[in-house]
Coordinates of C-alpha atoms in Angstrom, one line a residue:
Chain T
M1 CA 0.0 0.0 0.0
N2 CA 1.4 3.3 -1.0
F3 CA 0.7 5.7 1.9
Y4 CA 2.5 8.5 0.1
N5 CA -0.2 8.8 -2.5
N6 CA -3.0 8.4 0.1
S7 CA -1.8 11.5 2.0
K8 CA -4.1 14.5 2.0
E9 CA -3.2 17.2 -0.4
N10 CA -3.4 20.4 1.5
T11 CA -2.1 23.5 -0.1
N12 CA 0.2 25.8 1.9
M13 CA -1.8 29.0 2.1
N14 CA 1.3 30.9 3.1
S15 CA 3.6 30.2 0.2
N16 CA 3.3 30.0 -3.6
S17 CA 4.3 26.4 -3.8
V18 CA 1.9 23.5 -3.3
V19 CA 3.1 21.3 -0.4
K20 CA 1.8 17.9 0.5
Y21 CA 2.0 18.1 4.3
S22 CA 2.8 14.5 5.0
D23 CA 5.8 14.7 2.6
D24 CA 7.8 16.2 5.5
L25 CA 6.9 13.2 7.7
V26 CA 8.5 11.0 5.1
T27 CA 11.7 12.9 4.8
N28 CA 11.9 14.2 8.4
P29 CA 11.1 11.4 10.9
T30 CA 11.8 13.6 14.0
S31 CA 9.4 12.9 16.9
R32 CA 6.7 15.6 16.6
I33 CA 5.1 18.1 19.0
A34 CA 1.8 19.2 17.4
C35 CA 1.0 22.6 18.6
T36 CA -2.4 24.2 17.8
L37 CA -3.1 27.9 18.4
L38 CA -6.8 28.7 18.6
L39 CA -6.9 32.5 18.4
D40 CA -9.8 34.8 19.0
I41 CA -9.6 37.6 16.4
S42 CA -13.2 38.9 17.0
G43 CA -14.0 42.6 16.7
S44 CA -13.1 43.3 20.3
M45 CA -9.5 42.3 19.6
S46 CA -9.1 45.3 17.2
G47 CA -6.4 47.9 17.8
D48 CA -3.5 47.2 20.2
P49 CA -4.5 43.6 21.1
I50 CA -4.4 42.3 17.5
D51 CA -1.2 44.3 16.9
A52 CA 0.4 42.7 19.9
L53 CA -0.8 39.2 18.9
N54 CA 0.6 39.6 15.4
D55 CA 3.9 40.8 16.8
G56 CA 4.1 38.0 19.3
L57 CA 3.3 35.4 16.8
K58 CA 6.0 36.5 14.4
R59 CA 8.6 36.5 17.1
F60 CA 7.4 33.1 18.2
V61 CA 7.9 31.5 14.8
K62 CA 11.3 33.2 14.4
D63 CA 12.4 32.1 17.8
V64 CA 11.5 28.4 17.3
K65 CA 13.0 28.4 13.8
A66 CA 16.3 29.7 15.3
D67 CA 16.7 26.3 17.1
D68 CA 17.0 23.9 14.2
F69 CA 16.3 20.9 16.4
A70 CA 13.1 22.3 17.7
A71 CA 12.1 23.7 14.3
Y72 CA 12.1 20.2 12.8
A73 CA 10.2 18.8 15.8
V74 CA 7.4 21.3 16.2
D75 CA 4.3 21.1 13.9
L76 CA 2.1 24.2 14.0
A77 CA -1.5 24.8 13.2
I78 CA -3.4 28.1 13.7
V79 CA -7.2 28.3 13.7
T80 CA -8.7 31.7 14.1
F81 CA -12.2 32.7 15.1
G82 CA -13.5 36.2 14.3
G83 CA -16.8 36.3 12.5
S84 CA -16.0 32.9 10.9
V85 CA -13.7 30.1 11.7
Q86 CA -10.6 30.0 9.5
V87 CA -7.7 27.5 9.2
H88 CA -5.1 30.2 9.0
T89 CA -2.2 27.7 9.0
P90 CA -2.9 24.0 8.5
F91 CA -0.5 21.6 10.3
Q92 CA 3.0 21.9 9.0
N93 CA 6.5 21.6 10.3
M94 CA 7.7 24.8 11.9
S95 CA 10.7 24.9 9.5
S96 CA 8.4 25.8 6.7
V97 CA 5.9 28.1 8.5
T98 CA 5.5 31.7 7.5
V99 CA 2.8 33.7 9.4
E100 CA 0.5 36.0 7.6
E101 CA -1.0 39.0 9.4
L102 CA -4.2 38.5 11.4
Y103 CA -7.1 41.0 11.2
A104 CA -9.8 41.4 13.9
G105 CA -13.5 41.5 13.2
G106 CA -16.9 39.8 13.8
G107 CA -18.2 37.5 16.6
T108 CA -16.6 34.7 18.6
P109 CA -17.5 31.3 17.2
M110 CA -15.3 29.5 19.7
G111 CA -17.3 26.2 19.7
E112 CA -16.9 25.7 16.0
A113 CA -13.2 26.7 16.1
V114 CA -12.5 24.0 18.8
E115 CA -14.3 21.4 16.6
V116 CA -12.2 22.3 13.5
A117 CA -9.0 22.3 15.6
M118 CA -9.8 18.9 17.0
D119 CA -10.5 17.5 13.5
L120 CA -7.2 18.9 12.2
L121 CA -5.3 17.3 15.1
E122 CA -6.9 13.9 14.5
E123 CA -5.9 14.1 10.8
R124 CA -2.4 15.0 11.8
K125 CA -2.1 12.2 14.3
D126 CA -3.3 9.8 11.6
E127 CA -0.6 11.1 9.3
Y128 CA 2.0 10.5 12.1
K129 CA 0.7 6.9 12.4
R130 CA 0.7 6.3 8.7
N131 CA 4.3 7.5 8.4
G132 CA 5.6 5.7 11.5
V133 CA 6.5 9.1 13.2
S134 CA 6.2 9.2 17.0
Y135 CA 4.7 12.2 18.7
Y136 CA 4.5 13.9 22.0
R137 CA 1.1 14.7 23.6
P138 CA -0.2 17.5 21.4
W139 CA -0.6 21.0 22.8
M140 CA -3.6 23.2 22.2
F141 CA -3.8 26.9 23.2
L142 CA -7.2 28.5 23.4
M143 CA -6.9 32.3 23.6
T144 CA -9.9 34.6 23.9
D145 CA -10.9 38.0 25.2
G146 CA -14.6 37.3 25.4
Q147 CA -17.1 34.4 25.4
P148 CA -18.4 32.1 22.7
T149 CA -21.1 33.5 20.5
D150 CA -22.0 30.1 19.1
S151 CA -23.1 26.9 20.8
Y152 CA -20.1 25.4 22.5
V153 CA -21.2 23.0 25.2
N154 CA -20.5 19.8 23.2
Q155 CA -17.2 21.0 21.9
A156 CA -16.1 22.1 25.3
Q157 CA -17.0 18.7 26.8
A158 CA -15.2 16.9 23.9
L159 CA -12.0 18.9 24.5
K160 CA -12.1 18.4 28.2
K161 CA -12.6 14.7 27.7
A162 CA -9.6 14.6 25.2
N163 CA -7.5 16.1 28.0
I164 CA -8.7 13.4 30.5
L165 CA -7.8 10.7 28.0
K166 CA -4.4 12.3 27.6
Q167 CA -4.9 12.8 23.9
V168 CA -4.1 16.5 24.1
V169 CA -3.1 19.2 26.6
T170 CA -5.2 22.3 26.6
F171 CA -4.1 25.7 27.9
G172 CA -6.8 28.3 28.2
I173 CA -5.6 31.9 28.2
G174 CA -7.9 34.8 28.8
I175 CA -7.1 38.3 27.5
G176 CA -8.3 41.4 29.2
D177 CA -11.2 42.0 31.6
G178 CA -13.9 41.1 29.1
C179 CA -12.9 37.4 29.1
D180 CA -15.5 35.0 30.6
F181 CA -13.1 32.7 32.6
N182 CA -15.9 30.5 33.8
T183 CA -16.9 29.6 30.3
L184 CA -13.2 29.2 29.2
A185 CA -12.7 26.8 32.1
K186 CA -15.3 24.5 30.6
F187 CA -12.8 23.8 27.7
C188 CA -9.9 23.1 30.1
P189 CA -9.0 20.2 32.3
D190 CA -9.9 20.8 36.0
E191 CA -6.3 20.5 37.1
R192 CA -5.2 23.2 34.6
P193 CA -7.7 26.1 34.8
P194 CA -7.3 29.0 32.4
V195 CA -4.8 31.8 33.2
K196 CA -5.1 35.5 32.5
L197 CA -2.6 37.1 30.2
A198 CA -1.0 40.1 31.8
D199 CA -2.2 43.2 29.8
I200 CA -1.7 42.2 26.2
N201 CA 1.7 40.6 26.8
F202 CA 1.6 38.2 23.9
R203 CA 5.3 38.7 23.5
D204 CA 6.3 37.1 26.8
F205 CA 3.7 34.4 26.3
F206 CA 5.1 33.4 22.9
L207 CA 8.6 33.6 24.3
W208 CA 7.6 31.1 27.1
L209 CA 6.0 28.9 24.4
S210 CA 9.0 28.8 22.2
Q211 CA 11.3 28.0 25.3
S212 CA 8.9 25.3 26.4
L213 CA 8.7 23.7 22.9
R214 CA 12.5 23.8 22.6
Q215 CA 12.7 22.0 26.0
V216 CA 10.2 19.4 25.0
S217 CA 11.8 18.8 21.6
S218 CA 15.0 17.6 23.3
S219 CA 13.1 15.4 25.8
V220 CA 11.7 11.9 25.4
P221 CA 8.1 11.4 24.3
G222 CA 6.1 10.1 27.3
T223 CA 8.4 11.6 30.0
K224 CA 7.4 14.4 32.4
L225 CA 9.3 17.6 32.5
A226 CA 9.0 20.9 34.2
L227 CA 8.2 23.8 31.9
P228 CA 9.6 27.3 32.5
P229 CA 7.6 29.4 35.0
T230 CA 4.6 31.4 33.5
D231 CA 4.8 34.4 35.9
G232 CA 6.3 36.6 33.2
W233 CA 3.1 36.8 31.2
T234 CA 0.3 35.7 33.6
I235 CA -1.4 37.6 36.4
D236 CA -3.5 36.2 39.2
L237 CA -7.2 35.9 38.6
Chain V
M1 CA 26.8 42.6 33.2
T2 CA 26.6 39.4 35.3
K3 CA 29.0 39.0 38.1
K4 CA 31.8 36.5 37.5
I5 CA 31.7 33.4 39.6
T6 CA 34.8 32.5 41.7
V7 CA 35.5 28.9 42.4
Y8 CA 38.3 27.1 44.3
N9 CA 40.3 24.0 44.0
S10 CA 41.0 21.6 46.8
Q11 CA 44.0 23.8 47.9
G12 CA 41.7 26.8 48.2
Q13 CA 43.2 28.6 45.1
P14 CA 40.6 30.8 43.4
Q15 CA 39.7 30.7 39.7
L16 CA 37.2 32.8 37.8
L17 CA 34.6 31.1 35.6
G18 CA 33.9 32.5 32.2
K19 CA 30.7 32.4 30.1
P20 CA 28.3 29.5 30.5
I21 CA 28.5 26.9 27.7
A22 CA 25.4 24.9 28.5
A23 CA 22.7 24.6 31.2
G24 CA 20.6 21.7 32.2
G25 CA 18.5 20.4 35.0
Q26 CA 21.4 19.3 37.1
G27 CA 23.5 22.4 36.7
S28 CA 25.5 24.5 34.2
V29 CA 28.8 24.1 32.4
Y30 CA 31.1 27.1 32.2
N31 CA 34.3 28.2 30.4
M32 CA 37.2 29.2 32.6
E33 CA 38.5 32.7 32.4
Q34 CA 42.2 31.8 32.3
Y35 CA 42.2 28.3 30.7
D36 CA 40.8 27.8 27.2
N37 CA 41.0 24.0 27.4
I38 CA 39.1 23.4 30.7
A39 CA 35.4 23.5 31.4
V40 CA 33.7 23.5 34.8
K41 CA 30.4 22.0 35.7
I42 CA 28.6 23.6 38.7
Y43 CA 25.7 21.8 40.1
S44 CA 22.5 23.7 40.8
A45 CA 21.6 24.4 44.4
H46 CA 18.7 22.0 44.0
S47 CA 20.9 19.1 42.9
L48 CA 23.5 19.9 45.6
G49 CA 20.8 20.1 48.3
K50 CA 19.7 16.5 47.5
Y51 CA 22.8 14.8 46.2
A52 CA 26.0 16.8 47.2
A53 CA 27.5 13.9 49.2
M54 CA 26.8 11.3 46.5
Y55 CA 28.2 13.5 43.7
E56 CA 31.3 14.3 45.8
E57 CA 32.0 10.7 46.5
K58 CA 31.3 9.5 43.0
L59 CA 33.4 12.2 41.4
G60 CA 36.2 11.4 43.9
A61 CA 36.2 7.9 42.6
A62 CA 36.0 9.1 39.0
I63 CA 39.0 11.4 39.5
E64 CA 41.0 8.6 41.2
L65 CA 40.5 6.5 38.0
G66 CA 43.3 8.7 36.7
R67 CA 44.1 6.9 33.5
L68 CA 40.8 8.0 32.0
K69 CA 41.8 11.7 32.4
K70 CA 44.3 11.4 29.5
F71 CA 41.9 9.4 27.4
Q72 CA 41.0 11.5 24.3
G73 CA 37.6 10.0 23.7
V74 CA 35.9 11.2 26.9
S75 CA 35.7 14.4 28.8
W76 CA 36.5 12.8 32.1
P77 CA 36.4 14.7 35.5
A78 CA 39.8 15.9 36.4
L79 CA 39.5 18.1 39.6
M80 CA 36.9 18.8 42.2
V81 CA 35.6 22.4 42.5
Y82 CA 34.6 24.1 45.7
N83 CA 32.9 27.4 46.8
G84 CA 34.4 30.0 49.1
K85 CA 33.3 28.1 52.1
G86 CA 35.1 25.0 51.0
S87 CA 31.9 23.1 50.1
F88 CA 31.9 20.8 47.0
I89 CA 29.9 22.4 44.1
G90 CA 31.2 20.7 40.9
Y91 CA 34.2 19.5 38.9
A92 CA 36.6 20.6 36.2
M93 CA 37.2 18.6 33.0
K94 CA 38.8 18.9 29.6
K95 CA 36.8 21.2 27.4
V96 CA 35.6 19.6 24.1
E97 CA 34.3 21.2 21.0
G98 CA 31.9 19.5 18.7
V99 CA 28.3 19.0 17.5
P100 CA 26.0 16.7 19.3
V101 CA 25.4 13.4 17.5
N102 CA 21.6 14.2 17.5
R103 CA 22.5 16.7 14.7
L104 CA 24.4 14.1 12.7
A105 CA 21.8 11.4 13.2
H106 CA 19.1 13.7 11.8
A107 CA 17.5 13.6 8.4
M108 CA 17.5 17.4 8.1
T109 CA 20.2 19.0 10.4
H110 CA 23.1 16.8 9.1
K111 CA 23.0 18.9 5.9
K112 CA 23.8 22.0 8.0
Y113 CA 26.5 20.6 10.4
F114 CA 28.0 17.8 8.5
K115 CA 27.7 19.0 4.9
K116 CA 29.9 16.4 3.1
M117 CA 29.0 13.5 5.4
N118 CA 29.1 10.1 3.8
R119 CA 28.6 6.5 5.1
K120 CA 32.3 6.0 5.6
D121 CA 32.5 9.1 7.9
V122 CA 29.6 7.8 9.9
A123 CA 30.9 4.2 10.1
S124 CA 34.4 5.6 11.1
M125 CA 32.8 7.7 13.9
L126 CA 30.9 4.7 15.1
L127 CA 34.1 2.6 15.1
K128 CA 35.9 5.2 17.2
L129 CA 32.9 5.3 19.5
A130 CA 32.9 1.5 19.9
V131 CA 36.6 1.6 20.8
N132 CA 36.0 4.5 23.3
L133 CA 33.2 2.5 25.0
K134 CA 35.3 -0.6 25.2
S135 CA 38.1 1.4 26.9
L136 CA 35.5 2.7 29.4
H137 CA 34.2 -0.8 30.0
E138 CA 37.7 -2.1 30.6
N139 CA 38.0 0.5 33.3
G140 CA 34.9 -0.5 35.1
V141 CA 32.8 2.3 33.6
I142 CA 29.4 1.8 31.9
V143 CA 27.8 4.9 30.3
G144 CA 24.3 3.7 31.1
D145 CA 22.5 6.7 29.6
L146 CA 24.1 6.3 26.2
N147 CA 22.2 8.6 23.8
L148 CA 22.5 11.0 20.9
N149 CA 22.9 14.0 23.2
N150 CA 25.9 13.1 25.3
I151 CA 28.4 12.5 22.4
L152 CA 29.9 15.4 20.6
V153 CA 31.4 14.9 17.1
N154 CA 34.1 17.1 15.4
P155 CA 32.6 17.9 12.0
A156 CA 36.1 18.2 10.5
D157 CA 37.3 14.6 11.2
Y158 CA 34.3 12.8 12.8
T159 CA 36.0 12.2 16.0
P160 CA 33.5 11.5 18.8
V161 CA 34.0 12.6 22.4
M162 CA 31.7 11.5 25.2
I163 CA 30.5 14.0 27.7
D164 CA 28.3 14.2 30.8
C165 CA 30.5 11.6 32.5
D166 CA 29.2 12.3 36.0
S167 CA 26.1 10.3 35.2
Y168 CA 28.1 7.2 34.1
Q169 CA 28.1 4.0 36.2
I170 CA 31.4 3.6 38.0
D171 CA 32.7 0.4 39.6
Y172 CA 35.7 1.3 41.7
Q173 CA 37.4 -0.6 44.6
G174 CA 34.4 -2.9 45.2
K175 CA 31.8 -0.1 45.2
T176 CA 29.3 0.8 42.4
W177 CA 28.0 4.3 41.8
H178 CA 24.9 3.9 39.6
C179 CA 23.8 5.8 36.5
P180 CA 20.6 7.4 37.7
V181 CA 19.2 8.6 34.4
A182 CA 17.9 7.0 31.2
R183 CA 16.0 7.6 28.0
P184 CA 13.4 4.9 27.6
E185 CA 13.8 4.8 23.8
L186 CA 17.5 3.7 24.2
T187 CA 17.2 1.6 27.3
A188 CA 17.3 -2.2 27.2
P189 CA 14.0 -3.9 28.0
E190 CA 15.2 -5.6 31.2
L191 CA 15.9 -2.1 32.7
H192 CA 12.4 -0.6 32.0
G193 CA 10.4 0.1 35.2
K194 CA 13.5 -0.2 37.4
D195 CA 14.8 2.4 39.8
F196 CA 17.8 3.7 37.9
S197 CA 19.5 5.1 41.0
R198 CA 19.7 1.5 42.4
V199 CA 19.9 -0.8 39.5
K200 CA 23.3 -2.0 38.3
R201 CA 23.7 -1.9 34.5
S202 CA 25.2 -4.7 32.6
L203 CA 27.5 -4.6 29.6
E204 CA 24.7 -6.3 27.6
S205 CA 22.3 -3.5 28.4
E206 CA 24.9 -1.0 27.0
Y207 CA 25.3 -3.2 23.9
F208 CA 21.6 -2.9 23.3
S209 CA 21.7 0.9 23.5
F210 CA 24.8 1.0 21.2
A211 CA 23.0 -1.0 18.5
I212 CA 20.2 1.6 18.5
L213 CA 22.7 4.3 18.2
V214 CA 24.5 2.5 15.3
F215 CA 21.1 2.2 13.6
Q216 CA 20.1 5.8 14.1
C217 CA 23.5 7.2 12.9
L218 CA 23.5 5.1 9.8
M219 CA 19.8 5.8 9.1
L220 CA 19.8 9.6 9.5
G221 CA 18.1 9.5 12.9
R222 CA 15.3 7.2 12.0
Y223 CA 14.4 5.3 15.2
P224 CA 14.6 1.5 14.7
Y225 CA 11.3 0.7 16.3
D226 CA 9.2 3.2 14.4
W227 CA 6.8 1.5 12.1
I228 CA 3.7 2.2 10.2
G229 CA 0.5 2.2 12.4
G230 CA 2.6 1.9 15.6
E231 CA 1.7 4.4 18.3
N232 CA 4.3 4.0 20.9
P233 CA 7.8 3.1 19.7
V234 CA 9.0 2.2 23.3
E235 CA 6.3 -0.5 23.4
N236 CA 7.7 -1.8 20.1
L237 CA 11.2 -1.8 21.7
L238 CA 10.0 -3.9 24.6
Q239 CA 8.5 -6.4 22.2
G240 CA 11.6 -6.4 19.9
S241 CA 9.4 -5.4 17.0
F242 CA 12.2 -4.3 14.7
P243 CA 10.6 -4.1 11.2
Y244 CA 13.7 -4.3 9.0
G245 CA 14.8 -7.6 7.4
S246 CA 13.3 -10.2 5.0
D247 CA 10.4 -11.2 7.3
S248 CA 9.5 -7.6 8.2
H249 CA 5.8 -8.1 7.6
I250 CA 5.7 -10.1 10.8
Q251 CA 7.3 -7.4 12.8
G252 CA 5.6 -4.3 11.4
T253 CA 6.0 -2.2 8.2
V254 CA 9.0 -0.1 7.6
P255 CA 8.0 3.6 7.3
T256 CA 7.5 5.2 3.9
G257 CA 10.5 7.1 2.5
P258 CA 14.1 6.3 1.8
W259 CA 14.5 4.1 4.9
Y260 CA 14.4 0.6 3.4
K261 CA 16.5 1.8 0.5
I262 CA 19.2 3.0 3.0
W263 CA 18.9 -0.2 5.0
S264 CA 19.3 -2.3 1.8
H265 CA 22.8 -0.9 1.2
M266 CA 24.3 -1.8 4.5
S267 CA 26.6 -4.9 4.6
Y268 CA 25.0 -8.3 5.2
K269 CA 26.8 -8.7 8.5
L270 CA 25.8 -5.2 9.7
K271 CA 22.2 -5.9 8.9
S272 CA 22.1 -9.4 10.4
T273 CA 23.7 -8.1 13.6
L274 CA 21.2 -5.3 13.9
I275 CA 18.4 -7.7 13.3
Q276 CA 19.7 -10.2 15.9
T277 CA 20.5 -7.5 18.5
L278 CA 17.3 -5.4 18.1
R279 CA 14.9 -8.3 17.6
E280 CA 15.9 -11.4 19.5
G281 CA 18.3 -9.4 21.7
A282 CA 15.4 -7.4 23.1
A283 CA 14.3 -10.4 25.2
D284 CA 17.6 -12.3 25.3
P285 CA 20.7 -10.1 26.4
G286 CA 23.0 -13.0 25.3
K287 CA 22.0 -12.4 21.6
R288 CA 23.3 -8.9 21.6
A289 CA 26.5 -8.2 19.7
D290 CA 29.3 -7.1 22.0
L291 CA 31.8 -4.3 21.2
D292 CA 34.5 -6.6 19.7
E293 CA 31.9 -7.9 17.2
W294 CA 30.8 -4.3 16.4
I295 CA 34.5 -3.3 15.9
T296 CA 35.0 -6.2 13.4
I297 CA 31.7 -5.5 11.6
L298 CA 32.3 -1.7 11.3
K299 CA 35.9 -2.2 10.1
H300 CA 34.6 -4.6 7.4
Y301 CA 31.9 -2.2 6.4
I302 CA 34.5 0.7 6.1
F303 CA 36.6 -1.6 4.0
M304 CA 33.6 -2.3 1.7
L305 CA 32.9 1.4 1.4
E306 CA 36.5 2.1 0.6
E307 CA 36.7 -0.6 -2.1
G308 CA 33.4 0.5 -3.7
H309 CA 31.5 -2.6 -2.7
A310 CA 28.9 -0.6 -0.8
D311 CA 27.3 2.8 -1.7
S312 CA 28.8 5.5 0.5
A313 CA 25.9 8.0 -0.1
M314 CA 23.8 8.7 3.0
I315 CA 20.7 8.2 0.8
P316 CA 21.7 5.9 -2.1
A317 CA 19.8 6.6 -5.4
I318 CA 18.1 3.2 -5.7
K319 CA 17.4 0.2 -3.6
K320 CA 20.2 -2.4 -3.7
S321 CA 19.2 -5.4 -5.9
N322 CA 18.8 -8.8 -4.3
E323 CA 22.0 -10.0 -5.9
W324 CA 23.9 -7.3 -4.1
V325 CA 22.1 -7.8 -0.8
Q326 CA 23.4 -11.4 -0.6
K327 CA 27.1 -10.2 -1.0

């Protein structure tokens, strides 16, 4: 059976070339850390918050790419929700990621975004299995400054359950005073409730994330390790 | 500017540390201000709080194994290092330059760090490594946590030097200091689930780890127990499910890509030894090739590469024909 031809042909929205995403799993068998960023870009994120998010995201990609070992181990997907849900960046190895500018506008369809992200992750895990590539427990970051404007209960339960089953690790991050932390907590495991981003300090959050991913990429899948402290970018709720 | 750290030798003579070279969970390694060829490892306060006495005793034994200090293949502890109060805080060793083997045994990064690398370079590095390991074993030392991160390779001549020696298992004057750390994906099955701070490692367990390292270096980092549909490669290791070889369908399917092609070009003896060690040897330590066998096999493989009887490209253009495989 030729798995190569069975792979899904996704086009890389951020480059002119057409890339089959599982190609890089054939040529680069490094153990993967699938990292999904679920980003709220609804209308309330307009102005300084979206600028800070764009700036932080660009630095994050640059920082992970600077460590070649981590760059070949981290797979990134970005799903945005602002008016509609968009797969801004489908799963791809960090070494080939280029981030396009995010623009704020519209409502907060968080439930649908979580569903799309979970589907993307399942597809990526299938690709890992088809190509015999091992992977760390995937990370999913859910960042919002408000509350869902769509129905979200089933999706929140599904994500919480995936955490309990150790299929994913979710980090909920609330932005600003308008965030509904009680609702955000419904998407997160009980032992890891959402945290609040200090001001709009995306820069330090993404710095923490790149350091953490670099640390994980040189560890062994399945082992526990202590991540860097988060006090640089979180404040107490 | 950060304040320079002053450390002392056993006679209380001060020395200034230079810039840090690397930092890890146990502590940090520094340059020395006045000596270019020496590095100093300083344990973290956390490590010292728990293990100061154990480290001091173990390093004392390591330093007394004086003949390893002059050995080029390993950055062996040479001197104990103390703070201003005379408390043990670390040790000094020969400084080594090089790139970790995890960049060589990597499908992508080898192109950056080892631009002209061919199979003879890799086989020669592995041969030197086997000789280094044998010398350590002859001195009562077992690496224990043998992995792709604690070996540095000089990209100019592919000479490996082993680092992080304070974790090695040392047998000295009737006492054993254990190797407390391990990476499951390189650990022999009989050691899984054991308390590494108490378990005594055998030469056979080291031979198992060495075979995985040989495979990964010759296969650009591909892990030997990765196979299609598998979820947890460490489970495959415990079962000895090594998918390469003529009856691979029983063991699992070799991943898509150039992997089987690369495998097909290795010498018959190299392949059969890897199959025996990584398949039958998973459950039976007696089936694992020892270092003398590896030295013979690698020398023969290097000879084949030199004589043009084996393809020296890291990824040969086509799969070797059956006729060639039998040679």
